[in-house]
Amino acid sequence: MWEACATAGGLGAALLAAVVTLLAVLVHWFGLLDLFLHKVDRTSNRNGGELVATALKAHGIKFVFTLVGGHISPVLVECEKRQIRVVDTRHEVTCVFAADAVARLSGVVGVACVTAGPGLTNTVTAVKNASMAESPILLLGGAAATILKGRGSLQDIDQLTLFKPLCKYVATIRRIRDIIPTLNKAIAIAQSGTPGPVFVELPIDTLYPYKLVMEGIVSVKGDAPKTLGQKLVKLYLDNYISRLFAGAFEKVDTTPLTVTFPMLDQSSVRKCADLLRQAKKPLILLGSQATLPPMKPESVRGALEKLGVPCFLGGMSRGYLGRNSPLHIRQKRSVVLKDADVVICAGAVADFRLSYGRHFRKHSKVVSVNRSVKNMKLNTDTNWKAWLYVHADPGSFLVSLAEEVGGEGSGCECDPAWLQSLKERDEEKEAANLKKSQELPEEHLNPLNILYRVEGALDEDSVLVADGGDFVGSAAYILRPRGPLKWLDPGAFGTLGVGGGFALGAKLVNPEADVWIIYGDGSLGYSVAEFDTFKRHNIPVIALVGNDACWTQIAREQVPMFKSSVGCNLSYCDYQTVAKGFGGEGFKLDRTSSNERIQAVLQEAKEIARAGTPVLINCLIGKTNFREGSLSV
Ligand SMILES: Cc1ncc(C[n+]2csc(CCOP(=O)(O)OP(=O)(O)O)c2C)c(N)n1
């Protein structure tokens, strides 16, 4: 009898377990707990775009760059309502370049919002550029409705897989109430550690109001379902959309999450300070990372001046010491590195720019400071070794180092003969450049002469954007950014086409400053249509084009090597007319233009831009090789 009872009891328990499991599966499958805990307001007209805009506003974001698409309309409209300036461009790549410039120049994450599919794929180059330049941007992308993914919906591709290798973090929104926490997390990740781009995908059914999603996107309307099959599908869809909207507009904490980066270890600072005190020929190589928050540019500049060590400034750190600092060495970096006994790489990376570390000499003691372990040690397996590795924020390191060394702030503390020799070498090179600028090419204008005239015309707060090959390479030697964050170039990815977008971002962050784009004629072609954007949005920048009717930086090597200029030739186009066609102003400078005329045009361009109209100056320059070397990024 006991056995019978046990068997019956066992069966009952098994049955109970089966029922409980089935119920658990149903509760999970239909999200019943979710629906029990979070209300669905089927009458509400609110939409997910509100939440996106609220999160952006809470993070101090002032600009969103976009090119429209139905998938993202709610985000743009809600941003506008919250006084976030929405700037629509003529190409999605421009949106990301502009967001990149905002991030680099303001320290606040830059935001681009583009539509699904081709809108997103158009941003790929700029996202990779931001990643290589370690620039924190948030890319928001529209997407097919969650419920229609993989069902042949318009512009439906696997966007997350595409962006995963390009971004520090990618996420898709599956429930509306996840929008704010996901954006909070994404923005913090973008700025933490080694900064970089993040991507958040916003499927269309997470952005539109409940009723529209039901009727417009899922198409649940019309006659009541009749067959069992139809009834089951209707039940499934109702349940699906309810879960999407469950707790959609509950109150959520929008406070930005803490941004983290590697902590500074004071013992490394002390070691480096001891090394520096004994150094006779020290050198600092400053890289873009030294310009990142939390350190203010003035603090880093103050630290460099206090240290009194000669510096090469690369990438975003150009201009950090102002126009004429005695510490700023500009020429012949590889030659100077041969003599240095101590080299502090504050964010400078031993990549192609330092010949993969081969520019460091065995007798030099190198201190490598970087937020990224990979970049801190790049090529140490083959070409060089650091005396000290410091995994830290380079700006914070320099500020602590200056405190530890305790200089008097009265110029160079190192061997004055060292600094003197570097300065003399610089002056020699610059005198040679100036001489070259006075030669007359066989045809057209001398590009160096134009650039010296521009150098003379720059105001103290002018911001320079570099987009091109050889002309821009020369500009990098001749033009002197007047202070920190007054120079923008693509960075290590060497991307042509950044000009329009970078200038948009730069002018929005610095509305009172003249923003100059130094363009090659080839490079201009990528973003010349943004003259329309400059005009429509009252963003009056000045574009200076070195027009040599050629992709010269490539032709220069291709022609002698292969005896063919195939693919390299352009025409002396009237680009100034293109700018006028978009509502801007345009000038052409050619062989007939005297120095006085060139100066007058530069002055007039500044006045026109300050009065609200974008200007393009088309300078017809000779093809003679006046190259000063590649742009050092
Ligand atoms: C997106 C992109 N495409 C192609 C290149 C290869 N590239 C490097 S420099 C250069 C020539 C640039 O020509 P231009 O802007 O006219 O400047 P120039 O050298 O004539 O002064 C090219 C095509 C690149 N760096 N980026």
XYZ file of C-alpha atoms and ligand atoms in Angstrom:
659
model
C 0.000 0.000 0.000
C 2.828 2.389 0.921
C 4.360 1.690 -2.461
C 1.087 2.538 -4.241
C 0.827 5.751 -2.216
C 4.447 6.600 -2.975
C 3.894 6.006 -6.684
C 0.716 8.114 -6.656
C 2.498 10.808 -4.593
C 5.460 10.777 -7.005
C 3.150 11.134 -9.986
C 1.330 13.994 -8.311
C 4.602 15.775 -7.555
C 5.809 15.267 -11.123
C 2.500 16.581 -12.448
C 2.691 19.584 -10.127
C 6.259 20.242 -11.228
C 5.183 20.019 -14.868
C 2.305 22.457 -14.290
C 4.550 24.861 -12.377
C 7.193 24.658 -15.118
C 4.584 25.237 -17.795
C 3.222 28.220 -15.881
C 6.744 29.595 -15.414
C 7.407 29.198 -19.129
C 4.124 30.955 -19.956
C 4.802 33.759 -17.466
C 8.262 34.199 -18.950
C 7.148 33.780 -22.572
C 4.343 36.290 -22.294
C 6.281 38.559 -19.919
C 3.428 38.397 -17.449
C 5.572 39.449 -14.481
C 6.721 42.451 -16.471
C 3.146 43.350 -17.274
C 2.138 42.813 -13.649
C 4.876 45.105 -12.350
C 4.800 47.785 -15.063
C 1.737 49.581 -16.340
C 0.929 49.897 -20.053
C -0.811 53.141 -20.897
C -2.560 52.378 -24.178
C -4.071 55.845 -24.426
C -0.836 57.781 -24.026
C 0.511 59.824 -26.922
C 3.996 59.935 -25.443
C 6.890 58.473 -27.390
C 10.392 57.106 -26.878
C 11.934 60.127 -28.596
C 11.064 62.120 -25.456
C 13.191 59.792 -23.381
C 16.129 60.028 -25.758
C 15.972 63.826 -25.688
C 15.589 63.864 -21.896
C 18.705 61.712 -21.484
C 20.712 63.901 -23.873
C 19.607 67.066 -22.100
C 20.582 65.593 -18.721
C 24.085 65.018 -20.099
C 24.496 68.643 -21.153
C 24.291 67.864 -24.860
C 23.600 71.017 -26.853
C 23.786 69.764 -30.452
C 22.496 66.784 -32.376
C 23.706 66.315 -35.958
C 21.395 64.500 -38.297
C 20.166 63.711 -41.745
C 16.500 62.884 -41.430
C 14.606 59.658 -41.921
C 11.167 58.534 -40.741
C 12.739 56.105 -38.307
C 14.205 58.892 -36.177
C 11.694 61.777 -36.476
C 10.493 61.521 -32.842
C 14.045 61.936 -31.526
C 14.653 65.086 -33.568
C 11.309 66.663 -32.745
C 11.700 66.011 -29.029
C 15.266 67.345 -29.048
C 14.042 70.528 -30.677
C 11.340 70.885 -28.003
C 14.047 70.717 -25.328
C 16.212 73.390 -27.022
C 18.833 70.908 -28.149
C 19.979 72.364 -31.466
C 19.310 69.947 -34.318
C 21.656 70.547 -37.258
C 20.759 68.678 -40.425
C 23.580 68.078 -42.890
C 23.888 66.884 -46.496
C 25.587 63.588 -45.704
C 25.482 61.327 -42.658
C 29.261 61.137 -42.501
C 29.264 64.877 -41.803
C 27.010 64.312 -38.774
C 29.590 62.092 -37.138
C 32.547 64.299 -38.068
C 30.657 67.242 -36.534
C 29.865 65.256 -33.382
C 33.546 64.288 -33.198
C 34.614 67.944 -33.361
C 32.127 68.900 -30.638
C 33.453 66.122 -28.403
C 37.091 67.068 -28.917
C 36.580 70.798 -28.480
C 33.992 70.902 -25.697
C 34.735 67.781 -23.662
C 31.031 66.862 -23.832
C 30.092 63.753 -25.760
C 29.186 64.529 -29.415
C 25.900 63.170 -30.745
C 24.843 62.126 -34.242
C 21.423 60.684 -34.967
C 20.877 59.030 -38.338
C 18.282 56.870 -39.931
C 18.304 53.110 -40.361
C 20.264 51.128 -42.968
C 22.009 53.392 -45.500
C 21.855 56.349 -43.123
C 23.940 54.369 -40.673
C 26.257 52.711 -43.145
C 27.122 56.177 -44.468
C 28.694 57.002 -41.077
C 31.132 54.096 -40.949
C 34.268 56.057 -41.990
C 33.629 58.831 -39.500
C 32.896 56.388 -36.681
C 36.174 54.581 -37.336
C 37.945 57.933 -37.525
C 36.531 58.886 -34.100
C 37.578 55.532 -32.729
C 41.187 55.982 -33.923
C 41.166 59.577 -32.661
C 39.800 58.402 -29.274
C 36.902 60.809 -29.494
C 33.789 60.122 -27.406
C 30.729 60.191 -29.617
C 27.257 58.747 -29.278
C 25.794 57.469 -32.539
C 22.037 57.016 -32.434
C 20.622 54.973 -35.260
C 17.097 54.247 -36.385
C 16.204 50.632 -37.045
C 13.420 48.421 -38.278
C 10.707 47.635 -35.721
C 11.845 45.038 -33.181
C 8.895 42.868 -34.119
C 9.687 43.009 -37.826
C 13.425 42.298 -37.622
C 14.507 39.783 -40.209
C 11.082 39.900 -41.924
C 12.015 42.012 -44.922
C 11.278 45.385 -43.401
C 12.624 48.559 -45.109
C 16.339 49.187 -44.387
C 16.575 46.239 -42.025
C 20.155 44.993 -41.701
C 22.161 43.642 -38.782
C 23.453 47.015 -37.634
C 24.881 45.870 -34.315
C 27.234 43.393 -35.960
C 28.367 46.098 -38.369
C 29.188 48.598 -35.632
C 30.531 46.231 -32.989
C 34.129 46.270 -34.264
C 34.045 50.069 -34.595
C 32.601 51.012 -31.216
C 33.393 50.573 -27.540
C 29.798 49.598 -26.876
C 26.761 48.760 -28.979
C 23.217 48.167 -27.798
C 19.734 47.907 -29.189
C 16.627 48.998 -27.336
C 14.083 46.236 -26.755
C 11.802 47.968 -24.227
C 11.034 51.658 -24.107
C 11.780 51.885 -20.406
C 15.374 50.797 -21.163
C 16.092 53.895 -23.286
C 17.383 56.187 -20.539
C 19.460 53.596 -18.613
C 21.004 52.387 -21.881
C 21.911 55.911 -22.982
C 23.330 56.719 -19.524
C 25.528 53.650 -19.749
C 26.580 54.280 -23.364
C 27.583 57.902 -22.705
C 29.648 56.957 -19.644
C 31.434 54.221 -21.597
C 32.176 56.608 -24.479
C 34.040 58.957 -22.123
C 35.675 56.454 -19.793
C 39.105 54.847 -20.086
C 40.282 55.451 -23.635
C 37.378 57.449 -25.079
C 35.669 56.392 -28.286
C 32.386 56.000 -30.134
C 29.352 54.077 -28.872
C 26.282 53.078 -30.850
C 22.704 52.770 -29.615
C 20.104 51.418 -32.018
C 16.556 52.719 -31.605
C 14.039 50.478 -33.404
C 11.114 52.448 -34.764
C 8.553 50.739 -32.509
C 10.456 52.044 -29.451
C 10.183 55.644 -30.680
C 6.545 56.155 -31.751
C 3.392 56.337 -29.516
C 1.497 53.154 -28.637
C -1.441 53.707 -30.972
C 0.752 54.446 -33.974
C 2.910 51.442 -33.275
C -0.148 49.205 -33.086
C -1.773 50.588 -36.182
C 1.011 51.907 -38.317
C 3.876 49.584 -37.656
C 2.390 46.286 -36.527
C -0.777 46.801 -38.588
C -3.140 45.489 -35.919
C -6.384 47.102 -37.058
C -9.369 46.432 -39.245
C -11.789 43.542 -38.815
C -11.739 41.526 -35.647
C -9.818 38.249 -36.067
C -12.029 35.330 -36.986
C -10.032 32.136 -37.219
C -8.183 30.626 -34.284
C -4.909 31.311 -36.081
C -5.788 34.997 -36.520
C -6.856 35.217 -32.881
C -3.583 33.690 -31.695
C -1.516 36.079 -33.829
C -3.528 39.031 -32.498
C -2.988 37.817 -28.931
C 0.736 37.446 -29.556
C 1.044 40.931 -31.088
C -1.008 42.575 -28.328
C 1.156 40.945 -25.747
C 4.384 41.829 -27.603
C 3.545 45.519 -27.905
C 2.330 45.659 -24.307
C 5.678 44.367 -23.149
C 7.455 46.909 -25.343
C 5.480 49.701 -23.672
C 5.353 48.269 -20.116
C 6.457 51.015 -17.738
C 7.589 53.062 -20.714
C 7.259 56.444 -19.039
C 7.931 55.547 -15.420
C 10.275 57.947 -13.675
C 13.906 56.990 -14.286
C 17.105 58.462 -12.908
C 18.759 60.556 -15.631
C 21.823 61.506 -13.587
C 24.952 60.925 -15.688
C 26.990 57.934 -14.543
C 30.527 58.425 -13.281
C 33.191 58.580 -15.988
C 36.235 56.528 -15.047
C 39.838 56.409 -16.277
C 43.062 54.843 -14.985
C 44.106 56.298 -11.633
C 47.423 58.027 -11.348
C 50.040 56.230 -9.291
C 52.118 58.835 -7.404
C 55.159 56.587 -7.273
C 55.388 56.772 -11.105
C 55.176 60.546 -10.879
C 58.020 60.595 -8.326
C 60.166 58.264 -10.464
C 59.657 60.406 -13.520
C 60.380 63.587 -11.535
C 63.692 62.120 -10.289
C 64.595 61.184 -13.854
C 63.745 64.637 -15.119
C 65.837 66.345 -12.431
C 68.910 64.495 -13.683
C 68.149 64.960 -17.391
C 70.323 67.218 -19.520
C 68.399 66.950 -22.775
C 64.800 66.144 -21.926
C 61.927 66.285 -24.363
C 58.156 65.989 -24.080
C 56.068 64.591 -26.931
C 52.492 65.634 -26.339
C 49.700 63.671 -28.048
C 45.966 64.210 -28.415
C 45.150 62.323 -25.218
C 46.784 65.085 -23.170
C 43.881 67.345 -24.213
C 41.133 65.179 -22.720
C 39.030 66.086 -19.704
C 39.116 66.115 -16.731
C 42.216 68.310 -16.938
C 41.591 71.788 -18.233
C 43.820 72.887 -21.147
C 45.107 75.822 -19.072
C 46.253 73.452 -16.302
C 48.180 71.272 -18.759
C 49.702 74.317 -20.417
C 50.652 75.690 -16.982
C 52.285 72.364 -16.120
C 54.311 72.338 -19.337
C 55.500 75.881 -18.721
C 56.410 75.043 -15.150
C 58.359 71.979 -16.249
C 60.268 74.070 -18.764
C 61.030 71.079 -20.988
C 61.024 71.514 -24.781
C 57.908 70.008 -26.340
C 56.703 68.688 -29.670
C 52.931 69.063 -29.935
C 51.027 66.567 -32.083
C 47.412 66.041 -33.106
C 44.900 67.827 -30.882
C 47.677 69.189 -28.663
C 48.926 71.536 -31.384
C 48.577 75.062 -30.110
C 48.737 74.043 -26.461
C 51.659 76.406 -25.851
C 50.270 79.291 -27.901
C 51.813 80.910 -30.952
C 55.376 81.681 -29.888
C 56.335 79.688 -26.824
C 60.090 79.265 -26.314
C 59.380 75.660 -25.303
C 57.538 74.737 -28.476
C 59.785 72.941 -30.973
C 58.194 72.470 -34.373
C 60.738 71.050 -36.793
C 62.789 67.863 -37.299
C 61.368 65.730 -34.523
C 63.236 62.593 -35.587
C 66.573 64.428 -35.555
C 65.915 65.959 -32.130
C 64.983 62.538 -30.746
C 68.453 61.259 -31.581
C 69.980 63.585 -28.985
C 67.388 63.545 -26.194
C 68.370 61.713 -22.996
C 64.852 61.622 -21.519
C 61.654 61.515 -23.582
C 58.226 61.770 -21.973
C 55.512 60.539 -24.326
C 52.418 62.133 -22.829
C 49.770 60.533 -25.019
C 52.133 60.336 -28.015
C 52.085 56.842 -29.506
C 54.945 54.898 -31.134
C 53.000 54.255 -34.331
C 53.832 55.399 -37.878
C 54.221 58.942 -36.580
C 57.302 57.897 -34.579
C 58.399 55.341 -37.133
C 56.908 52.566 -34.956
C 59.264 53.454 -32.093
C 62.410 53.378 -34.232
C 62.851 57.121 -33.628
C 63.719 56.400 -29.990
C 67.411 55.788 -29.338
C 68.892 53.206 -26.962
C 70.523 55.890 -24.810
C 67.205 57.747 -24.314
C 65.096 56.910 -21.287
C 61.491 56.932 -22.482
C 58.499 57.410 -20.175
C 55.317 56.285 -21.912
C 52.079 57.668 -20.463
C 48.777 56.601 -21.947
C 45.206 55.718 -20.960
C 45.409 52.719 -23.280
C 47.774 49.890 -22.317
C 47.963 48.847 -25.955
C 49.080 52.271 -27.169
C 51.374 52.763 -24.174
C 53.356 49.708 -25.292
C 52.804 49.774 -29.046
C 55.724 48.148 -30.893
C 57.712 47.574 -27.704
C 57.937 43.924 -28.740
C 60.144 44.806 -31.691
C 61.468 48.354 -31.816
C 61.857 50.044 -28.453
C 61.393 49.744 -24.683
C 60.240 52.375 -22.237
C 62.165 53.080 -19.054
C 58.838 53.649 -17.321
C 55.275 52.799 -18.363
C 52.517 54.859 -16.794
C 48.953 53.721 -17.404
C 47.207 57.012 -16.659
C 45.603 60.108 -18.075
C 48.503 62.062 -19.662
C 47.078 65.484 -18.732
C 46.709 64.524 -15.056
C 50.188 62.995 -15.117
C 51.805 66.190 -16.423
C 50.027 68.344 -13.857
C 51.183 66.055 -11.008
C 54.675 65.867 -12.465
C 54.986 69.653 -12.544
C 53.912 69.813 -8.890
C 56.407 67.110 -7.941
C 59.306 68.672 -9.834
C 58.406 72.059 -8.370
C 59.930 74.297 -11.065
C 59.825 78.033 -10.672
C 57.843 78.645 -13.813
C 60.604 80.807 -15.173
C 61.429 79.029 -18.404
C 63.516 75.926 -18.993
C 64.981 74.121 -15.999
C 67.062 71.880 -18.238
C 70.406 72.639 -19.864
C 69.794 76.012 -21.585
C 72.213 75.049 -24.372
C 69.876 72.169 -25.286
C 66.862 74.395 -25.687
C 68.966 76.960 -27.492
C 70.206 74.395 -30.032
C 66.662 73.200 -30.722
C 65.391 76.713 -31.181
C 68.209 77.563 -33.559
C 67.450 74.503 -35.663
C 63.780 75.520 -35.748
C 64.624 79.047 -36.784
C 66.930 77.844 -39.558
C 64.202 75.639 -40.974
C 61.624 78.373 -40.722
C 63.910 80.864 -42.452
C 64.343 78.340 -45.273
C 60.542 77.935 -45.531
C 60.035 81.664 -45.647
C 62.605 81.918 -48.439
C 60.844 79.173 -50.374
C 57.565 81.007 -49.978
C 58.999 83.936 -51.889
C 59.915 81.931 -54.984
C 57.633 82.141 -57.969
C 56.366 78.804 -59.274
C 56.200 78.124 -63.005
C 52.483 78.763 -62.967
C 49.822 79.936 -60.542
C 50.534 80.968 -56.943
C 53.064 79.781 -54.406
C 51.120 77.787 -51.771
C 53.587 78.651 -49.034
C 53.144 82.345 -49.726
C 49.367 81.984 -49.376
C 49.815 80.116 -46.107
C 52.166 82.768 -44.696
C 49.543 85.395 -45.544
C 46.889 83.346 -43.756
C 49.194 82.992 -40.756
C 49.398 86.761 -40.648
C 45.617 87.079 -40.892
C 44.677 84.678 -38.082
C 43.145 86.156 -34.964
C 43.873 84.989 -31.444
C 40.764 82.819 -31.147
C 40.783 81.394 -34.697
C 40.192 77.651 -35.008
C 41.888 75.718 -37.811
C 40.464 72.595 -39.433
C 42.839 70.548 -41.606
C 41.471 68.454 -44.479
C 43.827 67.557 -47.279
C 47.202 66.235 -48.381
C 50.256 68.299 -49.264
C 48.718 71.755 -49.003
C 47.518 70.910 -45.526
C 50.871 69.302 -44.694
C 52.535 72.647 -45.438
C 49.855 74.458 -43.453
C 50.659 72.283 -40.448
C 54.184 73.728 -40.467
C 53.354 77.319 -41.306
C 50.105 78.065 -39.479
C 50.432 78.452 -35.735
C 47.324 77.677 -33.725
C 47.006 80.403 -31.150
C 46.106 78.292 -28.162
C 44.781 74.954 -26.900
C 41.959 73.338 -28.879
C 42.393 75.640 -31.844
C 43.490 72.928 -34.273
C 41.566 69.919 -35.601
C 42.843 67.236 -37.914
C 41.489 63.753 -38.613
C 44.040 61.950 -36.434
C 45.697 58.603 -36.970
C 43.127 57.363 -39.513
C 44.248 60.074 -41.974
C 40.735 60.473 -43.351
C 40.088 62.969 -46.134
C 36.641 64.574 -46.042
C 36.499 65.659 -42.384
C 36.473 69.384 -43.241
C 32.779 70.228 -43.496
C 31.764 68.250 -40.421
C 34.693 69.325 -38.258
C 34.060 72.963 -39.135
C 30.359 72.648 -38.285
C 31.181 71.295 -34.847
C 34.024 73.747 -34.296
C 31.945 76.817 -35.152
C 29.034 75.710 -32.972
C 31.372 75.258 -30.011
C 33.208 78.542 -30.768
C 30.518 80.819 -32.257
C 32.575 83.973 -31.779
C 35.755 82.643 -33.367
C 36.759 82.547 -37.037
C 36.799 78.908 -38.127
C 39.107 78.253 -41.085
C 39.011 75.034 -43.068
C 42.315 74.437 -44.848
C 41.320 72.219 -47.754
C 43.099 70.412 -50.566
C 41.015 70.652 -53.742
C 40.546 66.886 -53.780
C 39.420 66.848 -50.159
C 37.031 69.762 -50.649
C 34.927 67.582 -52.938
C 33.821 65.348 -50.068
C 32.103 68.082 -48.097
C 31.627 71.099 -50.369
C 27.862 70.491 -50.275
C 27.971 71.379 -46.586
C 28.149 74.997 -47.714
C 24.402 74.570 -47.890
C 24.372 73.501 -44.234
C 26.637 76.390 -43.238
C 24.288 78.811 -44.949
C 20.956 77.368 -43.766
C 22.089 77.060 -40.171
C 23.980 80.337 -40.023
C 27.329 78.702 -39.353
C 29.647 81.042 -41.277
C 33.034 79.404 -41.664
C 35.887 80.271 -44.035
C 37.200 77.624 -46.432
C 40.635 78.157 -47.938
C 41.274 75.775 -50.826
C 44.748 74.958 -52.120
C 43.650 74.191 -55.666
C 46.417 72.486 -57.622
C 44.035 70.486 -59.829
C 45.481 67.280 -58.460
C 45.479 64.724 -55.646
C 49.073 65.814 -55.215
C 50.128 63.875 -52.149
C 49.486 60.693 -54.119
C 50.690 61.941 -57.527
C 53.968 63.074 -55.960
C 55.007 59.468 -55.403
C 52.950 57.634 -57.986
C 54.240 59.620 -60.957
C 57.991 59.188 -60.386
C 57.546 55.593 -59.296
C 55.158 54.334 -61.984
C 55.427 57.084 -64.608
C 51.678 57.532 -64.640
C 49.341 60.052 -63.049
C 46.286 57.868 -63.619
C 43.527 58.703 -61.160
C 45.372 61.713 -59.738
C 44.301 64.567 -61.984
C 41.582 67.090 -61.229
C 40.658 70.404 -62.869
C 41.141 73.971 -61.811
C 37.445 74.197 -60.960
C 35.670 77.369 -59.963
C 34.903 76.161 -56.468
C 34.090 79.715 -55.395
C 31.073 79.566 -57.707
C 29.914 76.362 -56.010
C 30.001 78.125 -52.647
C 28.025 81.024 -54.129
C 25.463 78.600 -55.509
C 24.773 77.412 -51.988
C 24.287 80.974 -50.803
C 27.821 81.580 -49.577
C 30.428 84.037 -50.824
C 33.382 83.079 -52.970
C 36.753 84.490 -54.071
C 39.340 83.295 -56.523
C 43.026 84.056 -56.115
C 45.305 83.365 -59.035
C 48.599 84.391 -60.596
C 47.318 87.918 -61.093
C 46.663 88.365 -57.373
C 49.298 90.490 -55.663
C 50.194 90.033 -52.004
C 48.089 93.103 -51.221
C 45.132 91.533 -53.021
C 45.598 88.248 -51.162
C 45.685 90.049 -47.835
C 42.641 92.143 -48.749
C 40.670 89.020 -49.696
C 41.570 87.292 -46.430
C 40.451 90.338 -44.495
C 37.228 90.627 -46.467
C 36.515 86.934 -45.985
C 36.767 87.364 -42.219
C 34.378 90.307 -42.318
C 31.842 88.496 -44.491
C 31.950 85.423 -42.261
C 31.574 87.536 -39.133
C 28.512 89.114 -40.719
C 26.982 85.646 -41.149
C 27.886 84.312 -44.605
C 30.199 81.358 -45.204
C 33.095 82.076 -47.558
C 35.253 79.994 -49.864
C 38.609 81.247 -51.146
C 39.749 79.260 -54.149
C 43.539 79.633 -54.420
C 45.006 78.402 -57.669
C 48.391 77.092 -56.644
C 51.296 75.674 -58.638
C 52.024 71.988 -58.816
C 55.695 72.583 -58.073
C 56.663 70.483 -55.129
C 56.781 72.864 -52.216
C 56.090 70.058 -49.812
C 57.221 70.463 -46.239
C 56.480 66.884 -45.188
C 53.324 65.020 -44.333
C 50.942 66.328 -41.758
C 52.130 65.092 -38.410
C 48.965 63.952 -36.675
C 39.003 59.012 -47.529
C 40.389 58.984 -48.110
N 40.534 58.631 -49.400
C 41.759 58.623 -49.957
C 42.874 58.928 -49.196
C 44.252 58.852 -49.828
N 44.866 60.197 -49.944
C 45.735 60.686 -49.070
S 46.313 62.188 -49.440
C 45.416 62.223 -50.855
C 45.493 63.405 -51.782
C 44.847 64.626 -51.224
O 44.646 65.550 -52.282
P 44.161 67.016 -52.012
O 43.103 67.056 -50.981
O 43.846 67.648 -53.294
O 45.439 67.678 -51.359
P 46.869 67.917 -52.039
O 47.729 66.749 -51.680
O 46.638 68.029 -53.521
O 47.345 69.173 -51.423
C 44.665 61.058 -51.012
C 43.763 60.779 -52.140
C 42.660 59.248 -47.847
N 43.651 59.548 -47.007
N 41.414 59.302 -47.333
